[in-house]
Structures are given as structure tokens and as C-alpha cells.
Short mmCIF file of C-alpha atoms and ligand atoms in Angstrom, two decimals:
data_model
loop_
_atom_site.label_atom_id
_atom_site.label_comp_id
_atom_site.label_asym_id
_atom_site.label_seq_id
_atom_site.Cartn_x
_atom_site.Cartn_y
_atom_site.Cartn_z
CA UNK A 1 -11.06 -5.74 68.37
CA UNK A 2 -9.96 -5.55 64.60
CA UNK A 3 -11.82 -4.47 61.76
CA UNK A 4 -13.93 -6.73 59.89
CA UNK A 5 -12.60 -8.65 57.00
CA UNK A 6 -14.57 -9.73 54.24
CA UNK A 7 -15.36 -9.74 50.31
CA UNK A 8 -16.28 -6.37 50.38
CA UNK A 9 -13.29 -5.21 52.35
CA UNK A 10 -11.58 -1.80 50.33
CA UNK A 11 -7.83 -1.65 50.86
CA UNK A 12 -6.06 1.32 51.97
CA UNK A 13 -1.98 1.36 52.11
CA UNK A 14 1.45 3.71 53.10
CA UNK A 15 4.31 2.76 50.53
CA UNK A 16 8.08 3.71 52.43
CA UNK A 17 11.68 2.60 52.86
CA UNK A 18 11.94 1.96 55.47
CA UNK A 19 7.96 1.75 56.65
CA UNK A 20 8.30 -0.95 59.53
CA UNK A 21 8.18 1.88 62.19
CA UNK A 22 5.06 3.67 60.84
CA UNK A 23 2.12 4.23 63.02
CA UNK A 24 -0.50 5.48 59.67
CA UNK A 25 -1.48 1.34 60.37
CA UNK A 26 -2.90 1.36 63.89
CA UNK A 27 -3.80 5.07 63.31
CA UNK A 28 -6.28 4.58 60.20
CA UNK A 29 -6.90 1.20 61.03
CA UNK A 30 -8.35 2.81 64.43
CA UNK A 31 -10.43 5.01 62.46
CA UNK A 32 -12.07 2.83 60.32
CA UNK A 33 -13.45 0.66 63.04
CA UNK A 34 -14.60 4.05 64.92
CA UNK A 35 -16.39 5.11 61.85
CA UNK A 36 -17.65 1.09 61.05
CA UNK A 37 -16.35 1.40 57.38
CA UNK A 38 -15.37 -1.81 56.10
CA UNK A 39 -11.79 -1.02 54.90
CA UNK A 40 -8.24 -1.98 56.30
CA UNK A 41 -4.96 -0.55 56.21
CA UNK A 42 -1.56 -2.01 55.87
CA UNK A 43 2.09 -1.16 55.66
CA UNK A 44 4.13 -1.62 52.40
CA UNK A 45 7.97 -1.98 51.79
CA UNK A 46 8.51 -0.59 48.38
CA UNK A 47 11.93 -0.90 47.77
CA UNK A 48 13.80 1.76 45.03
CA UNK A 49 13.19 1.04 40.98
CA UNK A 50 9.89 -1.02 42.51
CA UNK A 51 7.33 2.30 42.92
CA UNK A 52 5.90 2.67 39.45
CA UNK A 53 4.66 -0.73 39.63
CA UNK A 54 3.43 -0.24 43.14
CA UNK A 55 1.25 2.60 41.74
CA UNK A 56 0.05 0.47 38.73
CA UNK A 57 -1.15 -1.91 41.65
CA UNK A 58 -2.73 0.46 43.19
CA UNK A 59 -4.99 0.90 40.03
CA UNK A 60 -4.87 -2.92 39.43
CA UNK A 61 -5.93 -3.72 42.75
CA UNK A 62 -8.59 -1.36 43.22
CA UNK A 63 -6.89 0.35 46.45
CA UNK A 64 -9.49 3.34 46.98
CA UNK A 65 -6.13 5.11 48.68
CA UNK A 66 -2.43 4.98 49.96
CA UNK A 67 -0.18 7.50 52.02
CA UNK A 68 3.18 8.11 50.56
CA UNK A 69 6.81 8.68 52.87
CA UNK A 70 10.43 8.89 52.31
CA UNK A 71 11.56 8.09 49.84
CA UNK A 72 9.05 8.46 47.42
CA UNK A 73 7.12 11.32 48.21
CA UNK A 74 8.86 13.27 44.99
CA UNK A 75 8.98 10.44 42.35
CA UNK A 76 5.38 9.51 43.24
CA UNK A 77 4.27 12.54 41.37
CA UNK A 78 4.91 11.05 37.69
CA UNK A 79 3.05 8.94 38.04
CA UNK A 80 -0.38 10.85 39.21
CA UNK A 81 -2.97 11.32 36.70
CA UNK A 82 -3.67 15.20 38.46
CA UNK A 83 -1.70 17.00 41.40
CA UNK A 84 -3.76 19.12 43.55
CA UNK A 85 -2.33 22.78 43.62
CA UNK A 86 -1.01 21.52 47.50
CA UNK A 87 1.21 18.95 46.53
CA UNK A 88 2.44 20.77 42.70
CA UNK A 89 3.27 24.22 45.41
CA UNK A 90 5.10 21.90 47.85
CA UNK A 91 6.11 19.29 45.84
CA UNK A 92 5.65 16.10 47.18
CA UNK A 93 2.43 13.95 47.77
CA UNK A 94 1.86 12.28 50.81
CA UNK A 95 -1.71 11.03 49.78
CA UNK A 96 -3.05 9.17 46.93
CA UNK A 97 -6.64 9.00 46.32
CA UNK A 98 -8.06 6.44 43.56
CA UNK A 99 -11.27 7.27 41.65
CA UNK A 100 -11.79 4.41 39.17
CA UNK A 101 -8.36 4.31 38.27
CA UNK A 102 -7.75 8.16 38.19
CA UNK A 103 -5.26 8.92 40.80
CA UNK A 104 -5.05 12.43 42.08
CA UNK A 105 -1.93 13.23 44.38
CA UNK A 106 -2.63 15.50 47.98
CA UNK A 107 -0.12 16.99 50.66
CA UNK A 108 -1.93 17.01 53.73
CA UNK A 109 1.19 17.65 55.95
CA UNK A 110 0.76 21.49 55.46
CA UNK A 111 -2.71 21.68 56.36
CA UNK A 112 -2.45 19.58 59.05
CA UNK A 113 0.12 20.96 60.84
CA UNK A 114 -2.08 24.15 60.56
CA UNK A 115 -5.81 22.40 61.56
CA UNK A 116 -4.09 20.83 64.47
CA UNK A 117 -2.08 24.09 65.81
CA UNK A 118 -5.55 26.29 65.11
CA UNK A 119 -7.24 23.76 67.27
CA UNK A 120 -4.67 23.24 70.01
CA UNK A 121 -4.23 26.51 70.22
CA UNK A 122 -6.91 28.75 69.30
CA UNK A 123 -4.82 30.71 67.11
CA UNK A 124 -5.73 33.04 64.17
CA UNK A 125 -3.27 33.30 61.86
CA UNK A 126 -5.11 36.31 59.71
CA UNK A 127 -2.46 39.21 59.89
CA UNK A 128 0.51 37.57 61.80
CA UNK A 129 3.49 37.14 61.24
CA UNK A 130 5.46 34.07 61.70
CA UNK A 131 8.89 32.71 62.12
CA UNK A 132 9.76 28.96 60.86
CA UNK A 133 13.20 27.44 62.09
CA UNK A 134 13.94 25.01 59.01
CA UNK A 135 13.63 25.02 55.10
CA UNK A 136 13.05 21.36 53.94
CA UNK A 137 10.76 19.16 52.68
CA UNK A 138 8.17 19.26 55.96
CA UNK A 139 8.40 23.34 56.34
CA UNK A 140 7.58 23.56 52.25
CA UNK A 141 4.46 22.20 53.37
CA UNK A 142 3.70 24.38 56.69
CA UNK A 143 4.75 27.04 54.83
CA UNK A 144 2.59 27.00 52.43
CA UNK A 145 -0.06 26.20 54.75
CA UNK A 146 0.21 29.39 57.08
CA UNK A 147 0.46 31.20 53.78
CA UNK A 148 -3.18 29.99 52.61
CA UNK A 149 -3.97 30.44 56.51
CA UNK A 150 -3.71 34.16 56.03
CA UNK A 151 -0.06 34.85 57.66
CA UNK A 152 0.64 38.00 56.31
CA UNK A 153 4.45 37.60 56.95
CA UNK A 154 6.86 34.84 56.89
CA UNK A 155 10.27 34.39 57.86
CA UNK A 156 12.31 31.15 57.46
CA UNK A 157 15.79 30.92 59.17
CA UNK A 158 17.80 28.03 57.88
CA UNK A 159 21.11 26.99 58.29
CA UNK A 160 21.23 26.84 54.58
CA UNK A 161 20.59 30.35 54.19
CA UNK A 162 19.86 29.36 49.90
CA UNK A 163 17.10 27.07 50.87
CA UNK A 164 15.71 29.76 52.82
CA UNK A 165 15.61 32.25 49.92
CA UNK A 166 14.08 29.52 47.48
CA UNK A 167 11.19 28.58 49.86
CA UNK A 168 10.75 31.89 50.46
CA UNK A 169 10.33 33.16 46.67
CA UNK A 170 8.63 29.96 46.30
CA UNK A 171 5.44 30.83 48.95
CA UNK A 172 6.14 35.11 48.02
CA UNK A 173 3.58 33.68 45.47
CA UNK A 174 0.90 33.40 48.46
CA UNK A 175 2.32 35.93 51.02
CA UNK A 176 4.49 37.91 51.92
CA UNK A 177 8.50 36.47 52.41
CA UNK A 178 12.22 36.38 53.46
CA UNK A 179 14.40 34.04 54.06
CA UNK A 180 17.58 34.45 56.03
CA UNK A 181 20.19 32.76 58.39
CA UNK A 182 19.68 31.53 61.71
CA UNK A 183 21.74 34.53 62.86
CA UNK A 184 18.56 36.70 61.76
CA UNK A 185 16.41 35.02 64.15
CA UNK A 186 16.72 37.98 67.28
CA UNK A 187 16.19 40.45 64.79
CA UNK A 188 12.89 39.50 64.18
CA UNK A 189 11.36 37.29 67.23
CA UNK A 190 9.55 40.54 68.88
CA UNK A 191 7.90 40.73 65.74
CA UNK A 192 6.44 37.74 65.62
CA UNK A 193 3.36 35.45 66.53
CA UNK A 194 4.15 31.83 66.16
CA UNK A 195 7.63 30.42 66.39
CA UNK A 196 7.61 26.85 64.26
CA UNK A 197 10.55 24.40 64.94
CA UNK A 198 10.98 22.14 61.45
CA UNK A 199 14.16 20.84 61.70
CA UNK A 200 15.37 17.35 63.43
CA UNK A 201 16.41 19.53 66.15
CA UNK A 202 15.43 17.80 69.73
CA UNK A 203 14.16 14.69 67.78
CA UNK A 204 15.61 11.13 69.73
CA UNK A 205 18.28 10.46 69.97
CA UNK A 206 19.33 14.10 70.28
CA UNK A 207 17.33 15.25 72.89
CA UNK A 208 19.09 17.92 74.34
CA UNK A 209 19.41 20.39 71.27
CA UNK A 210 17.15 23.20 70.81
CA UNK A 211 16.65 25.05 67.40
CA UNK A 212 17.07 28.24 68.50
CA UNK A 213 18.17 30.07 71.46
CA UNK A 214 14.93 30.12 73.58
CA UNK A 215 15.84 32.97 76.23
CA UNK A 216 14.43 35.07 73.38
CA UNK A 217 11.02 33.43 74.28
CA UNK A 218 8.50 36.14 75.38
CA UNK A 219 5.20 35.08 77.30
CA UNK A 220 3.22 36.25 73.99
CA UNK A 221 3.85 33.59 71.88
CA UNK A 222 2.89 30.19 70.37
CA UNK A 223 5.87 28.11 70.06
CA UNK A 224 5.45 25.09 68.08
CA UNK A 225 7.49 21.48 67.39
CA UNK A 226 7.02 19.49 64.55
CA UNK A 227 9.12 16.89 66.30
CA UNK A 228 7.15 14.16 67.79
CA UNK A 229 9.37 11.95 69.78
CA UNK A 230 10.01 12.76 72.06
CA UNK A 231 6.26 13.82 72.93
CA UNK A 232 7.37 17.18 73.98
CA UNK A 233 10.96 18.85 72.97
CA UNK A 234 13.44 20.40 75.10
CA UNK A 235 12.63 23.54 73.11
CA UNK A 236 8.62 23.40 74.05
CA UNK A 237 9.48 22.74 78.09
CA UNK A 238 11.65 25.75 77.88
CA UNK A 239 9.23 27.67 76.19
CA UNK A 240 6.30 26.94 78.48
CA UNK A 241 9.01 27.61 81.07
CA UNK A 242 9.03 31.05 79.35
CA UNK A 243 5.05 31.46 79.28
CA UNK A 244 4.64 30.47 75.68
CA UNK A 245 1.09 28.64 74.54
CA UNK A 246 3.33 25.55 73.10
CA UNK A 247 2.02 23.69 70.61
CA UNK A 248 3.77 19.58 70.31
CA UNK A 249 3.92 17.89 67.28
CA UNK A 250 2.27 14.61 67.23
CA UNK A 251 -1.01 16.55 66.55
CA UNK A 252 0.44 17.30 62.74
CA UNK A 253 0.87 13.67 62.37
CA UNK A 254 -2.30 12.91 63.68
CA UNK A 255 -4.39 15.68 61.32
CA UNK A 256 -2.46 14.81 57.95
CA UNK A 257 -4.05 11.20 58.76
CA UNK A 258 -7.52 13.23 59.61
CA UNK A 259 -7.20 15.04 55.89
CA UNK A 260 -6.23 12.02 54.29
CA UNK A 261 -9.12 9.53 55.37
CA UNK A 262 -11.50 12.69 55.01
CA UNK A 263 -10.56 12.91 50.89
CA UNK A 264 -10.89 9.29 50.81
CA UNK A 265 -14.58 8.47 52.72
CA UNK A 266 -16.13 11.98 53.32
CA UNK A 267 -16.74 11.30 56.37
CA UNK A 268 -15.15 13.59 59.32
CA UNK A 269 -12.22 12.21 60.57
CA UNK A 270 -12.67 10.59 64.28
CA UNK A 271 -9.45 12.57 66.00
CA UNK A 272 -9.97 11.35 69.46
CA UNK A 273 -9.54 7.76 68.82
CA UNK A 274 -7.41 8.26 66.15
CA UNK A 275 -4.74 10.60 69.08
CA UNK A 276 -5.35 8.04 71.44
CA UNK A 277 -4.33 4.85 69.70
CA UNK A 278 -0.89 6.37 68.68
CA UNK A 279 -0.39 7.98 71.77
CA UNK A 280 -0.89 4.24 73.45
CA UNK A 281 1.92 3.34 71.31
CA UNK A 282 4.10 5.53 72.52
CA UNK A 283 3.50 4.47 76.03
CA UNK A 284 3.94 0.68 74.98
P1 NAP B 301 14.49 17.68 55.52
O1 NAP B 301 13.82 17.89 54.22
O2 NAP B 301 15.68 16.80 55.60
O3 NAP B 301 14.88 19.14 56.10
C1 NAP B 301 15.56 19.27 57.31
C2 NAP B 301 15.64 20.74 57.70
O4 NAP B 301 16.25 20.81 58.99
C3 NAP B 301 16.51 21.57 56.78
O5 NAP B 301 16.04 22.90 56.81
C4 NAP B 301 17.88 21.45 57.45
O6 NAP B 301 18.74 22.54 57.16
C5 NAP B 301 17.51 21.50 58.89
N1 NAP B 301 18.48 20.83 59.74
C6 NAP B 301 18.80 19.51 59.72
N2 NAP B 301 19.72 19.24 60.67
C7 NAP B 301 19.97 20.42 61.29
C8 NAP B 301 20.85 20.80 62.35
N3 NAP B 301 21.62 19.91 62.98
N4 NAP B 301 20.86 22.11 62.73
C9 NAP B 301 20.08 23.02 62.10
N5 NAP B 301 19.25 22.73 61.09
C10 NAP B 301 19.19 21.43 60.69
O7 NAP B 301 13.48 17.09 56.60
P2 NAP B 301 11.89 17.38 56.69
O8 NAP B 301 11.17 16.30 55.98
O9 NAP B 301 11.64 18.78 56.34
O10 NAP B 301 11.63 17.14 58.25
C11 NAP B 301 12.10 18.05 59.23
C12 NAP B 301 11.54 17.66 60.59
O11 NAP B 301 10.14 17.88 60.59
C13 NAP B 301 11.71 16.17 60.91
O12 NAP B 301 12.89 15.94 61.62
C14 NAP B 301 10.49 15.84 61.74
O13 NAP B 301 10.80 15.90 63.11
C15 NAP B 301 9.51 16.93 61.41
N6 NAP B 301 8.33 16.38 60.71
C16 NAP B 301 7.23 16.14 61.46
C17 NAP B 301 6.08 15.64 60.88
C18 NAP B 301 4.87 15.40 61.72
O14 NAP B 301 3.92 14.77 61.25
N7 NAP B 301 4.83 15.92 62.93
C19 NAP B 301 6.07 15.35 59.50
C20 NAP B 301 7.23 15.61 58.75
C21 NAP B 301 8.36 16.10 59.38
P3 NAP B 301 19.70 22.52 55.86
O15 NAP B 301 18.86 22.99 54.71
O16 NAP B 301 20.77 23.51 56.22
O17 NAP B 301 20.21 21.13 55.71
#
């Protein structure tokens, strides 16, 4: 059954290149028809050089909100009226929300990642330390997520070792940091809580790589994937193999949704449906 459509219908949107493949449609779509708010959701292909006007219609239109993905999480920020200290820190938006015309610019990657690990996991992150496997765009926002969270260490191992140093004296501002290469990562695994793949590594088509080498798993840990598909890595099956509480990554996807329709309605987020109807997809 779809949701309602009618002349008091508010519009919602994601804005990408490509966007074809997204599942924020069925997934907020899902949500509003849980929740019986009369609003729909749709995909939009904004092409390079065509964004600023996309955000004018956004305005124009009256859209109450839109999610924003590659490529134009960065640019989208000049053209915000405010940028929540989450998306300024990381520095990307991935939500827009729309009150009368003043548009305010979120990242609720971060804190998703973290509401969906805490509750998968029963994890408290007060006093641990962690180790993140990747430096880009996604682990800017986890990063500064744990930080907030209360991790009182971070490391980040990159193969970039520079990137690693810059997004760790960018979050040394929330906790403390260091960044090294990903020959560092033995050094410090006994000393750590929560392992946190961000890299492509073990994302389709490349199944078979891990990010790190996992016989250095212990049975004490929470290892976690931000890759989604497949549903669960190579690196999480050999870390459950190892004992580890594993932690897959669709839930991130899933809870930077949650955040998002939260700012937009106030009302809590409906997860279960909201899991479900992607994870039918996946199955399809
Ligand atoms: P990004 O900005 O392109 O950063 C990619 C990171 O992975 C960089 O640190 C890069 O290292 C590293 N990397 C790439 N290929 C590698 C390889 N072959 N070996 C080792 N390291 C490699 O991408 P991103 O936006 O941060 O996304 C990273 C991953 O996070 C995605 O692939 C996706 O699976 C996941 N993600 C998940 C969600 C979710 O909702 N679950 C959301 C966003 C992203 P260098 O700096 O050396 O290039």
C-alpha cells in the first residue's frame, strides 16, 4: 500500500549522481506510512553545475526536507543558510531541513553509525579506545561521532598515512588522537575496544578482501563494517569466527535515515519497518 497523495501532501527528496540505486525512497517512504504522515519521498538526478538551483527549489517548492549524496555532499554547504556544528566538524551535509525557507544543513552519518552500533551492540563507548580502518569522507563522520560518544582514544590507520594525521588533528579537538599507517594496526589492537572497517574494503564486487589482517581478532571485541553489501563482510564472518560481538553495516544506513526524518517531523523514527523494507530489497 502507498502513501496517500493529496493537496496537502509535503515533499521530501535525496539529490545524487548517480541516485537511481538509492534505497532513502522505499526506506522513508516506509516510514511515513508507518507513522500516517502525509508526506512522500522521491529520488532526484541532479546533474553537476544544476545543484544551486536544486536548492533554490527546494525553498521554491516548499520541500520541508532532502538527503544529500555523492557528489554534492561538500558543495551543498554554500548554499545553507546555517550548518549545524556536525556537518561544519565533518564537512559535508547529508540532510537538509527547510523551516520557511531557512535551510539548516545536518550530518547524520556519524551519529548514526554510533546509535545503531550502541543499540546492536550494547556498547559504551565512555573511556574506550577505538581503532578505525579508513580516513575519508564516511570515517570524518564516525569519527567524530565516537568522539562526542565519549571515546577517550582514537586511532585511524589509513593507507594514506596524511589523511590519517589530518582527521586525526581534526577530531584532537573532541578527544584524544593519532593517526598512523596500516602497518601500526598490531601495535595497538590489544589496546583497543571497537575495531571500525570504513574503507570499500569487502564491498561487491570485491568480496574477498578484508581491511585488516583479522588473526589479530581477540574474543573481546566489537568489530564493526560500514560496508553494507554484501549484508555481512568477509571481515565480520571471520571475526565472529574469532568470538568478536560484530556489528554489520546496513544498521548505519538505516539510523542516518532514523536522524534525518526525526529533525524533520519530531516524531521517533519507526526502525523496524524502516530495517525491514530495505532489507526486503536486498532479498528481491
Ligand atoms: P572515501 O571518502 O572515498 O574514503 C575511502 C577510504 O577508504 C579512504 O580512507 C581510502 O584510503 C580507503 N581505501 C579505499 N580503497 C582502499 C583500498 N583498496 N585499500 C585500503 N584502503 C582503501 O569513501 P567514504 O565515503 O569514506 O566511504 C568509505 C566506505 O564507507 C564506503 O565504501 C562504504 O562502504 C562505507 N559507507 C557506509 C555507509 C553506510 O550507511 N553504512 C555510509 C557511507 C559510507 P586513502 O585515503 O588511502 O585513499
Amino acid at each position: 500500500m502507498g502513501n496517500k497523495l493529496d493537496s496537502h501532501t509535503i515533499m521530501y527528496g535525496v539529490f545524487g549522481d548517480p541516485i537511481r540505486h538509492s534505497k532513502s525512497p522505499i526506506m522513508l517512504n516506509r516510514a511515513f506510512e508507518e507513522t500516517g504522515i502525509n508526506a512522500a519521498y522521491a529520488a532526484f538526478h541532479i546533474l553537476p553545475g544544476q545543484l544551486k538551483d536544486a536548492v533554490a527549489g527546494i525553498r521554491a517548492l516548499q520541500f520541508r526536507g532532502v538527503n544529500v549524496t555523492i557528489p554534492h555532499k561538500v558543495e551543498v554547504m554554500d548554499y545553507m543558510d546555517e550548518i549545524d556544528e556536525s556537518a561544519r566538524v565533518i564537512g559535508a551535509v547529508n540532510t537538509i531541513v527547510n523551516d520557511n525557507g531557512r535551510l539548516t544543513g545536518y550530518n547524520t552519518d556519524g551519529i548514526g553509525y554510533v546509535r545503531s552500533l550502541k543499540e546492536e551492540t550494547g556498547i559504551d563507548l565512555k573511556g574506550k579506545k577505538v581503532l578505525m580502518l579508513g580516513a575519508g569522507g564516511a570515517a570524518r563522520g564516525v569519527g567524530y561521532a565516537l568522539a562526542k560518544e565519549g571515546a577517550s582514544h582514537i586511532y585511524i590507520s589509513n593507507r594514506t598515512v596524511e589523511k590519517a594525521d589530518e582527521l586525526a588533528e581534526t577530531l584532537s579537538g573532541f578527544t584524544s588522537t593519532s593517526g598512523m599507517g596500516t602497518d601500526r594496526v598490531a601495535d595497538v589492537v590489544d589496546e583497543v575496544s571497537l575495531i571500525v572497517n570504513i574503507t570499500p574494503a569487502g564491498m561487491h564486487p570485491n568480496v574477498d578482501t578484508v581491511p585488516m589482517d583479522t588473526s589479530l581478532i581477540k574474543d573481546h571485541l566489537v568489530v564493526s563494517d560500514t560496508v553494507y553489501n554484501p549484508l555481512v563482510t568477509k571481515f565480520l564472518r571471520e571475526a565472529k569466527e574469532r568470538g568478536a560481538v560484530i556489528h554489520p553495516g546496513l544498521g548505519m544506513f538505516i539510523y542516518q535515515g532514523a536522524y534525518a526524518f526525526e529533525y524533520w517531523t519530531g516524531v521517533p523514527a519507526p526502525i523496524a519497518a524502516m530495517r525491514q523494507v530495505v532489507e526486503q530489497s536486498f532479498t528481491k
